[in-house]
PDB file of C-alpha atoms in Angstrom:
ATOM      1  CA  HIS A   1     103.880  11.415 216.818  1.00 47.00           C
ATOM      2  CA  ARG A   2     100.772   9.665 216.978  1.00 59.00           C
ATOM      3  CA  TYR A   3     102.039   7.695 220.260  1.00 58.00           C
ATOM      4  CA  PRO A   4     103.826  10.113 222.458  1.00 60.00           C
ATOM      5  CA  TYR A   5     103.935   7.997 225.129  1.00 58.00           C
ATOM      6  CA  TRP A   6     104.741   4.764 223.426  1.00 56.00           C
ATOM      7  CA  GLY A   7     108.980   3.859 223.705  1.00 62.00           C
ATOM      8  CA  ALA A   8     110.955   2.049 220.873  1.00 61.00           C
ATOM      9  CA  ARG A   9     109.521  -1.385 221.755  1.00 65.00           C
ATOM     10  CA  LYS A  10     106.004  -0.633 221.062  1.00 58.00           C
ATOM     11  CA  LEU A  11     106.993   1.533 218.469  1.00 61.00           C
ATOM     12  CA  ARG A  12     108.271  -1.556 217.416  1.00 61.00           C
ATOM     13  CA  SER A  13     106.283  -3.792 217.788  1.00 62.00           C
ATOM     14  CA  LEU A  14     103.296  -1.713 215.951  1.00 62.00           C
ATOM     15  CA  LEU A  15     105.644  -1.885 213.295  1.00 65.00           C
ATOM     16  CA  ARG A  16     106.063  -6.088 212.979  1.00 66.00           C
ATOM     17  CA  SER A  17     102.295  -6.363 213.398  1.00 65.00           C
ATOM     18  CA  ALA A  18     101.440  -4.106 209.822  1.00 67.00           C
ATOM     19  CA  ASP A  19     104.164  -6.976 208.229  1.00 65.00           C
ATOM     20  CA  ILE A  20     107.179  -3.710 208.653  1.00 73.00           C
ATOM     21  CA  ASP A  21     110.645  -5.723 209.120  1.00 69.00           C
ATOM     22  CA  PRO A  22     111.410  -2.932 211.930  1.00 71.00           C
ATOM     23  CA  PRO A  23     114.930  -1.530 213.331  1.00 70.00           C
ATOM     24  CA  HIS A  24     116.472  -3.019 216.252  1.00 68.00           C
ATOM     25  CA  HIS A  25     114.516  -1.237 219.142  1.00 62.00           C
ATOM     26  CA  SER A  26     117.945   1.222 220.254  1.00 70.00           C
ATOM     27  CA  THR A  27     118.050   2.310 216.528  1.00 69.00           C
ATOM     28  CA  ILE A  28     114.608   3.046 216.873  1.00 54.00           C
ATOM     29  CA  ASP A  29     115.308   5.318 220.623  1.00 61.00           C
ATOM     30  CA  ALA A  30     117.210   6.936 218.854  1.00 63.00           C
ATOM     31  CA  ILE A  31     116.154   8.319 215.754  1.00 58.00           C
ATOM     32  CA  LEU A  32     113.019   9.330 218.623  1.00 58.00           C
ATOM     33  CA  ARG A  33     116.122  11.012 220.324  1.00 63.00           C
ATOM     34  CA  ARG A  34     117.022  12.572 217.350  1.00 63.00           C
ATOM     35  CA  HIS A  35     113.849  13.934 216.667  1.00 58.00           C
ATOM     36  CA  ASP A  36     113.274  15.200 219.708  1.00 57.00           C
ATOM     37  CA  CYS A  37     110.288  12.803 220.362  1.00 58.00           C
ATOM     38  CA  ARG A  38     111.714  10.946 223.622  1.00 53.00           C
ATOM     39  CA  VAL A  39     108.432   9.019 225.728  1.00 50.00           C
ATOM     40  CA  ARG A  40     107.060  11.703 228.249  1.00 48.00           C
ATOM     41  CA  TYR A  41     107.194  10.073 231.544  1.00 41.00           C
ATOM     42  CA  HIS A  42     108.066   7.332 230.844  1.00 44.00           C
ATOM     43  CA  ASN A  43     111.588   4.254 231.221  1.00 43.00           C
ATOM     44  CA  GLU A  44     110.163   1.052 229.285  1.00 43.00           C
ATOM     45  CA  GLN A  45     113.971   0.361 230.995  1.00 42.00           C
ATOM     46  CA  THR A  46     112.859   0.357 233.624  1.00 44.00           C
ATOM     47  CA  GLN A  47     112.112  -3.188 235.731  1.00 44.00           C
ATOM     48  CA  PRO A  48     108.680  -4.341 236.039  1.00 46.00           C
ATOM     49  CA  PRO A  49     106.664  -4.571 238.554  1.00 48.00           C
ATOM     50  CA  ALA A  50     106.160  -7.135 240.640  1.00 44.00           C
ATOM     51  CA  ASN A  51     103.029  -7.972 240.565  1.00 44.00           C
ATOM     52  CA  HIS A  52     102.640  -8.546 237.245  1.00 44.00           C
ATOM     53  CA  ARG A  53     104.359 -12.112 238.620  1.00 58.00           C
ATOM     54  CA  PHE A  54     101.129 -13.384 239.357  1.00 77.00           C
ATOM     55  CA  GLU A  55      98.161 -13.760 237.248  1.00 83.00           C
ATOM     56  CA  HIS A  56      95.203 -16.199 236.713  1.00 88.00           C
ATOM     57  CA  PRO A  57      95.752 -18.406 234.017  1.00 90.00           C
ATOM     58  CA  ASN A  58      92.495 -18.238 232.003  1.00 94.00           C
ATOM     59  CA  PRO A  59      90.504 -14.822 231.349  1.00 96.00           C
ATOM     60  CA  ASN A  60      87.574 -14.422 233.170  1.00 96.00           C
ATOM     61  CA  ASP A  61      89.082 -15.183 236.143  1.00 96.00           C
ATOM     62  CA  LEU A  62      89.760 -12.807 238.127  1.00 96.00           C
ATOM     63  CA  TRP A  63      88.219  -9.239 237.305  1.00 97.00           C
ATOM     64  CA  GLN A  64      89.319  -5.871 238.985  1.00 96.00           C
ATOM     65  CA  ILE A  65      87.183  -2.765 239.497  1.00 97.00           C
ATOM     66  CA  ASP A  66      88.188   0.736 240.902  1.00 96.00           C
ATOM     67  CA  PHE A  67      87.652   3.967 240.404  1.00 96.00           C
ATOM     68  CA  LYS A  68      90.550   6.145 239.573  1.00 94.00           C
ATOM     69  CA  GLY A  69      90.228   9.168 241.821  1.00 93.00           C
ATOM     70  CA  HIS A  70      88.502  12.163 239.964  1.00 95.00           C
ATOM     71  CA  ILE A  71      89.306  15.052 237.640  1.00 95.00           C
ATOM     72  CA  ALA A  72      88.154  18.316 237.220  1.00 94.00           C
ATOM     73  CA  LEU A  73      85.401  18.948 234.051  1.00 95.00           C
ATOM     74  CA  ASN A  74      85.003  22.470 233.150  1.00 90.00           C
ATOM     75  CA  ASP A  75      81.268  22.322 233.183  1.00 88.00           C
ATOM     76  CA  ARG A  76      79.021  23.565 236.278  1.00 85.00           C
ATOM     77  CA  ARG A  77      76.043  20.989 236.131  1.00 86.00           C
ATOM     78  CA  SER A  78      78.626  18.181 236.908  1.00 86.00           C
ATOM     79  CA  SER A  79      81.906  19.443 237.299  1.00 92.00           C
ATOM     80  CA  ARG A  80      83.553  16.287 237.917  1.00 94.00           C
ATOM     81  CA  CYS A  81      84.637  12.235 236.610  1.00 96.00           C
ATOM     82  CA  HIS A  82      84.972   9.627 238.535  1.00 97.00           C
ATOM     83  CA  PRO A  83      86.789   7.152 235.413  1.00 98.00           C
ATOM     84  CA  LEU A  84      85.391   3.966 236.551  1.00 98.00           C
ATOM     85  CA  THR A  85      87.453   0.827 235.948  1.00 98.00           C
ATOM     86  CA  LEU A  86      87.152  -2.725 234.905  1.00 98.00           C
ATOM     87  CA  LEU A  87      90.569  -5.043 234.286  1.00 98.00           C
ATOM     88  CA  ASP A  88      90.582  -8.663 233.472  1.00 97.00           C
ATOM     89  CA  ASP A  89      93.395 -10.142 235.764  1.00 96.00           C
ATOM     90  CA  HIS A  90      95.094 -12.772 232.499  1.00 96.00           C
ATOM     91  CA  SER A  91      94.358 -10.553 229.546  1.00 96.00           C
ATOM     92  CA  ARG A  92      94.687  -6.801 230.661  1.00 96.00           C
ATOM     93  CA  PHE A  93      91.554  -5.999 228.922  1.00 98.00           C
ATOM     94  CA  SER A  94      89.730  -3.593 229.599  1.00 98.00           C
ATOM     95  CA  LEU A  95      85.623  -4.359 230.417  1.00 98.00           C
ATOM     96  CA  CYS A  96      84.795  -0.553 231.385  1.00 98.00           C
ATOM     97  CA  LEU A  97      86.519   2.299 231.731  1.00 98.00           C
ATOM     98  CA  GLN A  98      83.411   4.051 231.951  1.00 98.00           C
ATOM     99  CA  ALA A  99      82.658   8.618 232.923  1.00 98.00           C
ATOM    100  CA  CYS A 100      80.841   8.654 236.114  1.00 97.00           C
ATOM    101  CA  GLU A 101      79.813  11.727 237.732  1.00 95.00           C
ATOM    102  CA  GLY A 102      80.057  10.505 241.561  1.00 95.00           C
ATOM    103  CA  GLU A 103      80.816   6.733 243.114  1.00 94.00           C
ATOM    104  CA  ARG A 104      77.055   5.828 244.271  1.00 94.00           C
ATOM    105  CA  LEU A 105      75.867   1.879 243.684  1.00 94.00           C
ATOM    106  CA  GLU A 106      73.088   3.535 241.449  1.00 95.00           C
ATOM    107  CA  LEU A 107      75.875   4.404 239.120  1.00 95.00           C
ATOM    108  CA  VAL A 108      77.578   1.571 238.922  1.00 96.00           C
ATOM    109  CA  LYS A 109      75.177  -1.036 238.590  1.00 96.00           C
ATOM    110  CA  PRO A 110      74.076  -0.422 235.355  1.00 96.00           C
ATOM    111  CA  HIS A 111      77.776  -0.137 233.990  1.00 97.00           C
ATOM    112  CA  LEU A 112      77.972  -3.558 235.448  1.00 96.00           C
ATOM    113  CA  ILE A 113      75.166  -5.640 233.801  1.00 95.00           C
ATOM    114  CA  GLU A 114      76.107  -3.478 230.301  1.00 96.00           C
ATOM    115  CA  VAL A 115      79.450  -5.454 230.689  1.00 96.00           C
ATOM    116  CA  PHE A 116      77.899  -8.718 232.581  1.00 95.00           C
ATOM    117  CA  ARG A 117      75.687  -8.805 228.946  1.00 94.00           C
ATOM    118  CA  GLN A 118      78.228  -7.551 226.215  1.00 95.00           C
ATOM    119  CA  TYR A 119      81.422 -10.272 228.297  1.00 96.00           C
ATOM    120  CA  GLY A 120      79.671 -12.903 230.533  1.00 95.00           C
ATOM    121  CA  LEU A 121      80.116 -12.786 234.059  1.00 95.00           C
ATOM    122  CA  PRO A 122      83.641 -13.560 236.159  1.00 96.00           C
ATOM    123  CA  ARG A 123      84.742 -16.410 238.423  1.00 95.00           C
ATOM    124  CA  ARG A 124      84.881 -13.355 240.363  1.00 95.00           C
ATOM    125  CA  ILE A 125      85.490  -9.741 241.232  1.00 96.00           C
ATOM    126  CA  THR A 126      88.292  -8.413 243.770  1.00 94.00           C
ATOM    127  CA  ALA A 127      87.878  -4.426 244.580  1.00 93.00           C
ATOM    128  CA  ASP A 128      88.903  -2.174 247.450  1.00 88.00           C
ATOM    129  CA  ASN A 129      87.138  -1.797 250.944  1.00 85.00           C
ATOM    130  CA  GLY A 130      85.712   1.391 250.484  1.00 84.00           C
ATOM    131  CA  PRO A 131      81.519   1.940 248.931  1.00 85.00           C
ATOM    132  CA  PRO A 132      80.044   1.026 247.165  1.00 90.00           C
ATOM    133  CA  TRP A 133      82.278  -2.085 247.238  1.00 91.00           C
ATOM    134  CA  GLY A 134      82.581  -3.175 250.740  1.00 81.00           C
ATOM    135  CA  SER A 135      80.255  -2.800 253.452  1.00 72.00           C
ATOM    136  CA  ASN A 136      80.307  -0.365 256.753  1.00 65.00           C
ATOM    137  CA  ILE A 137      79.347  -2.753 259.321  1.00 62.00           C
ATOM    138  CA  ALA A 138      82.445  -4.836 259.840  1.00 54.00           C
ATOM    139  CA  GLY A 139      81.519  -8.617 258.715  1.00 60.00           C
ATOM    140  CA  GLY A 140      78.576  -7.647 256.417  1.00 72.00           C
ATOM    141  CA  LEU A 141      78.021  -7.341 253.068  1.00 86.00           C
ATOM    142  CA  SER A 142      77.569  -4.381 250.970  1.00 89.00           C
ATOM    143  CA  THR A 143      74.468  -4.144 248.458  1.00 93.00           C
ATOM    144  CA  LEU A 144      76.708  -4.646 245.611  1.00 93.00           C
ATOM    145  CA  GLU A 145      77.967  -7.880 247.175  1.00 93.00           C
ATOM    146  CA  VAL A 146      74.984  -9.382 247.493  1.00 93.00           C
ATOM    147  CA  TRP A 147      74.323  -8.737 243.713  1.00 94.00           C
ATOM    148  CA  LEU A 148      76.999 -10.085 242.581  1.00 94.00           C
ATOM    149  CA  MET A 149      76.931 -12.845 244.756  1.00 93.00           C
ATOM    150  CA  ARG A 150      73.160 -14.313 243.819  1.00 93.00           C
ATOM    151  CA  LEU A 151      74.630 -14.084 239.986  1.00 93.00           C
ATOM    152  CA  GLY A 152      77.308 -16.565 240.885  1.00 92.00           C
ATOM    153  CA  VAL A 153      80.613 -14.369 240.933  1.00 94.00           C
ATOM    154  CA  GLU A 154      82.493 -14.482 244.236  1.00 94.00           C
ATOM    155  CA  VAL A 155      83.942 -11.092 245.423  1.00 94.00           C
ATOM    156  CA  SER A 156      87.424 -10.138 246.616  1.00 92.00           C
ATOM    157  CA  HIS A 157      88.089  -7.153 248.640  1.00 89.00           C
ATOM    158  CA  SER A 158      92.083  -5.459 249.302  1.00 78.00           C
ATOM    159  CA  ARG A 159      94.191  -5.087 251.825  1.00 69.00           C
ATOM    160  CA  PRO A 160      93.435  -1.952 253.646  1.00 63.00           C
ATOM    161  CA  TYR A 161      96.508   0.307 252.689  1.00 55.00           C
ATOM    162  CA  HIS A 162      97.581  -2.508 250.659  1.00 55.00           C
ATOM    163  CA  PRO A 163      96.705  -0.983 246.756  1.00 55.00           C
ATOM    164  CA  GLN A 164      99.745  -3.593 245.321  1.00 57.00           C
ATOM    165  CA  THR A 165      96.853  -6.046 245.925  1.00 63.00           C
ATOM    166  CA  GLN A 166      94.961  -5.038 242.859  1.00 78.00           C
ATOM    167  CA  GLY A 167      98.417  -4.049 241.394  1.00 85.00           C
ATOM    168  CA  LYS A 168      97.533  -4.812 237.181  1.00 93.00           C
ATOM    169  CA  LEU A 169      94.855  -2.404 238.565  1.00 94.00           C
ATOM    170  CA  GLU A 170      96.787   0.213 239.881  1.00 93.00           C
ATOM    171  CA  ARG A 171      99.495   0.104 236.596  1.00 92.00           C
ATOM    172  CA  PHE A 172      96.651   0.079 233.825  1.00 96.00           C
ATOM    173  CA  HIS A 173      95.163   3.830 236.732  1.00 96.00           C
ATOM    174  CA  GLN A 174      98.768   5.408 236.253  1.00 93.00           C
ATOM    175  CA  THR A 175      98.996   4.843 232.143  1.00 93.00           C
ATOM    176  CA  LEU A 176      95.158   5.755 231.590  1.00 95.00           C
ATOM    177  CA  LYS A 177      96.520   9.321 234.501  1.00 94.00           C
ATOM    178  CA  ARG A 178      99.288   9.564 231.905  1.00 90.00           C
ATOM    179  CA  GLU A 179      98.021   9.368 228.542  1.00 92.00           C
ATOM    180  CA  VAL A 180      94.666  10.785 228.850  1.00 94.00           C
ATOM    181  CA  LEU A 181      93.235  12.035 231.712  1.00 93.00           C
ATOM    182  CA  HIS A 182      95.930  15.002 232.102  1.00 90.00           C
ATOM    183  CA  ARG A 183      93.159  16.589 229.558  1.00 90.00           C
ATOM    184  CA  ALA A 184      91.076  19.617 230.145  1.00 92.00           C
ATOM    185  CA  PHE A 185      87.892  18.227 229.408  1.00 96.00           C
ATOM    186  CA  SER A 186      84.925  20.252 228.647  1.00 94.00           C
ATOM    187  CA  ASP A 187      82.025  17.616 230.255  1.00 95.00           C
ATOM    188  CA  LEU A 188      81.428  13.925 231.312  1.00 96.00           C
ATOM    189  CA  GLN A 189      80.363  12.971 226.947  1.00 96.00           C
ATOM    190  CA  HIS A 190      83.714  14.979 225.652  1.00 97.00           C
ATOM    191  CA  CYS A 191      85.599  13.100 228.377  1.00 97.00           C
ATOM    192  CA  GLN A 192      83.797   9.460 227.685  1.00 98.00           C
ATOM    193  CA  GLN A 193      84.606  10.188 223.626  1.00 98.00           C
ATOM    194  CA  VAL A 194      88.306  10.257 224.202  1.00 97.00           C
ATOM    195  CA  MET A 195      88.310   7.701 227.072  1.00 98.00           C
ATOM    196  CA  ASN A 196      86.891   5.053 224.586  1.00 98.00           C
ATOM    197  CA  ARG A 197      88.820   5.715 221.878  1.00 96.00           C
ATOM    198  CA  TRP A 198      91.587   5.631 223.621  1.00 96.00           C
ATOM    199  CA  ARG A 199      89.945   2.340 225.661  1.00 98.00           C
ATOM    200  CA  ASP A 200      89.670   0.857 222.250  1.00 97.00           C
ATOM    201  CA  GLU A 201      93.050   1.847 220.960  1.00 94.00           C
ATOM    202  CA  TYR A 202      94.382   0.031 224.228  1.00 94.00           C
ATOM    203  CA  ASN A 203      92.532  -3.076 224.005  1.00 97.00           C
ATOM    204  CA  HIS A 204      93.409  -3.621 220.214  1.00 96.00           C
ATOM    205  CA  TYR A 205      96.417  -2.221 219.099  1.00 91.00           C
ATOM    206  CA  ARG A 206      98.448  -1.116 221.879  1.00 89.00           C
ATOM    207  CA  PRO A 207     101.620  -3.725 223.110  1.00 89.00           C
ATOM    208  CA  HIS A 208     101.275  -4.159 226.083  1.00 82.00           C
ATOM    209  CA  GLU A 209     105.144  -5.456 228.264  1.00 82.00           C
ATOM    210  CA  ALA A 210     103.985  -7.847 230.383  1.00 79.00           C
ATOM    211  CA  LEU A 211     102.722  -9.603 227.765  1.00 78.00           C
ATOM    212  CA  ASP A 212     105.295  -9.961 225.196  1.00 84.00           C
ATOM    213  CA  GLN A 213     104.657  -6.977 223.845  1.00 82.00           C
ATOM    214  CA  ARG A 214     101.244  -7.739 222.518  1.00 90.00           C
ATOM    215  CA  PRO A 215      97.689  -6.146 222.585  1.00 94.00           C
ATOM    216  CA  PRO A 216      95.329  -7.585 225.388  1.00 95.00           C
ATOM    217  CA  ILE A 217      92.804  -8.663 222.604  1.00 96.00           C
ATOM    218  CA  GLU A 218      95.029 -11.472 222.455  1.00 95.00           C
ATOM    219  CA  ARG A 219      94.301 -13.266 225.204  1.00 95.00           C
ATOM    220  CA  TYR A 220      91.536 -12.031 226.085  1.00 97.00           C
ATOM    221  CA  ARG A 221      87.924 -14.259 225.841  1.00 95.00           C
ATOM    222  CA  PRO A 222      84.393 -13.135 226.996  1.00 95.00           C
ATOM    223  CA  SER A 223      82.073 -15.786 229.134  1.00 89.00           C
ATOM    224  CA  PRO A 224      80.315 -18.596 227.272  1.00 79.00           C
ATOM    225  CA  ALA A 225      77.096 -17.196 225.884  1.00 44.00           C
ATOM    226  CA  ALA A 226      75.258 -18.950 228.047  1.00 45.00           C
ATOM    227  CA  THR A 227      76.340 -17.211 230.968  1.00 54.00           C
ATOM    228  CA  ARG A 228      75.869 -13.721 229.797  1.00 51.00           C
ATOM    229  CA  SER A 229      71.858 -14.853 229.053  1.00 49.00           C
ATOM    230  CA  ASN A 230      71.632 -16.702 233.118  1.00 57.00           C
ATOM    231  CA  CYS A 231      73.078 -13.131 234.198  1.00 57.00           C
ATOM    232  CA  GLN A 232      70.510 -11.123 232.050  1.00 54.00           C
ATOM    233  CA  GLN A 233      67.368 -13.387 233.508  1.00 52.00           C
ATOM    234  CA  SER A 234      68.810 -13.187 236.630  1.00 52.00           C
ATOM    235  CA  ASN A 235      68.780  -9.291 237.179  1.00 53.00           C
ATOM    236  CA  THR A 236      65.251  -9.523 235.858  1.00 49.00           C
ATOM    237  CA  ASN A 237      64.144 -11.274 238.006  1.00 49.00           C
ATOM    238  CA  ARG A 238      65.506  -9.486 240.994  1.00 46.00           C
ATOM    239  CA  LYS A 239      65.422  -5.910 239.803  1.00 46.00           C
ATOM    240  CA  THR A 240      63.595  -4.971 243.716  1.00 37.00           C
ATOM    241  CA  THR A 241      66.376  -6.633 245.276  1.00 42.00           C
ATOM    242  CA  TRP A 242      68.937  -4.973 245.096  1.00 43.00           C
TER     243      TRP A 242
END
């Protein structure tokens, strides 16, 4: 079926959102079993991870950012894709899912600028300690940190070897890997096209277990428009400072 990675509870929620009175999720599960359409690699009956017990009270209080490793491409010019991911802690809304050819600062910053223009600025962004997020100098600040702080964004880092600090983003990465990144991609453009479609579905239609089977868009709201204007002005004034 169209959603091979969605279990009975998600499918039931989707039917309800379409004003269809669905049967109990156990009945839907039985139908999936009967037609050999069981969910792959995922069991909705498992206990939710501890990381979703705490969430920030408002959208844009905290964003989590990282790269989801890399995947191989069938392209001699650019043989790897490094998916850049950015997630709102409160709503689990995917703010950015970008196919990058590497993990360098000059590749990250333009995408962050576009996100800020579209959604505004968060109060805080958290990332791990590796480049381009953190500095290699003890107690020092990375170029990216300095730029974000000048925009008024607080920056924090996860504890080394503790990925659960960004538990919601790690969970998002698991879903992304299971539903998207296992495929074969010809090049970065192909990968981006697939990720764009999936991100739209994830944000607007896919029921989320931690959100009482509602899609992230129902809990997300952009920052004030004035903040987005300030971001653009600040970037214009500081083009040469990073």
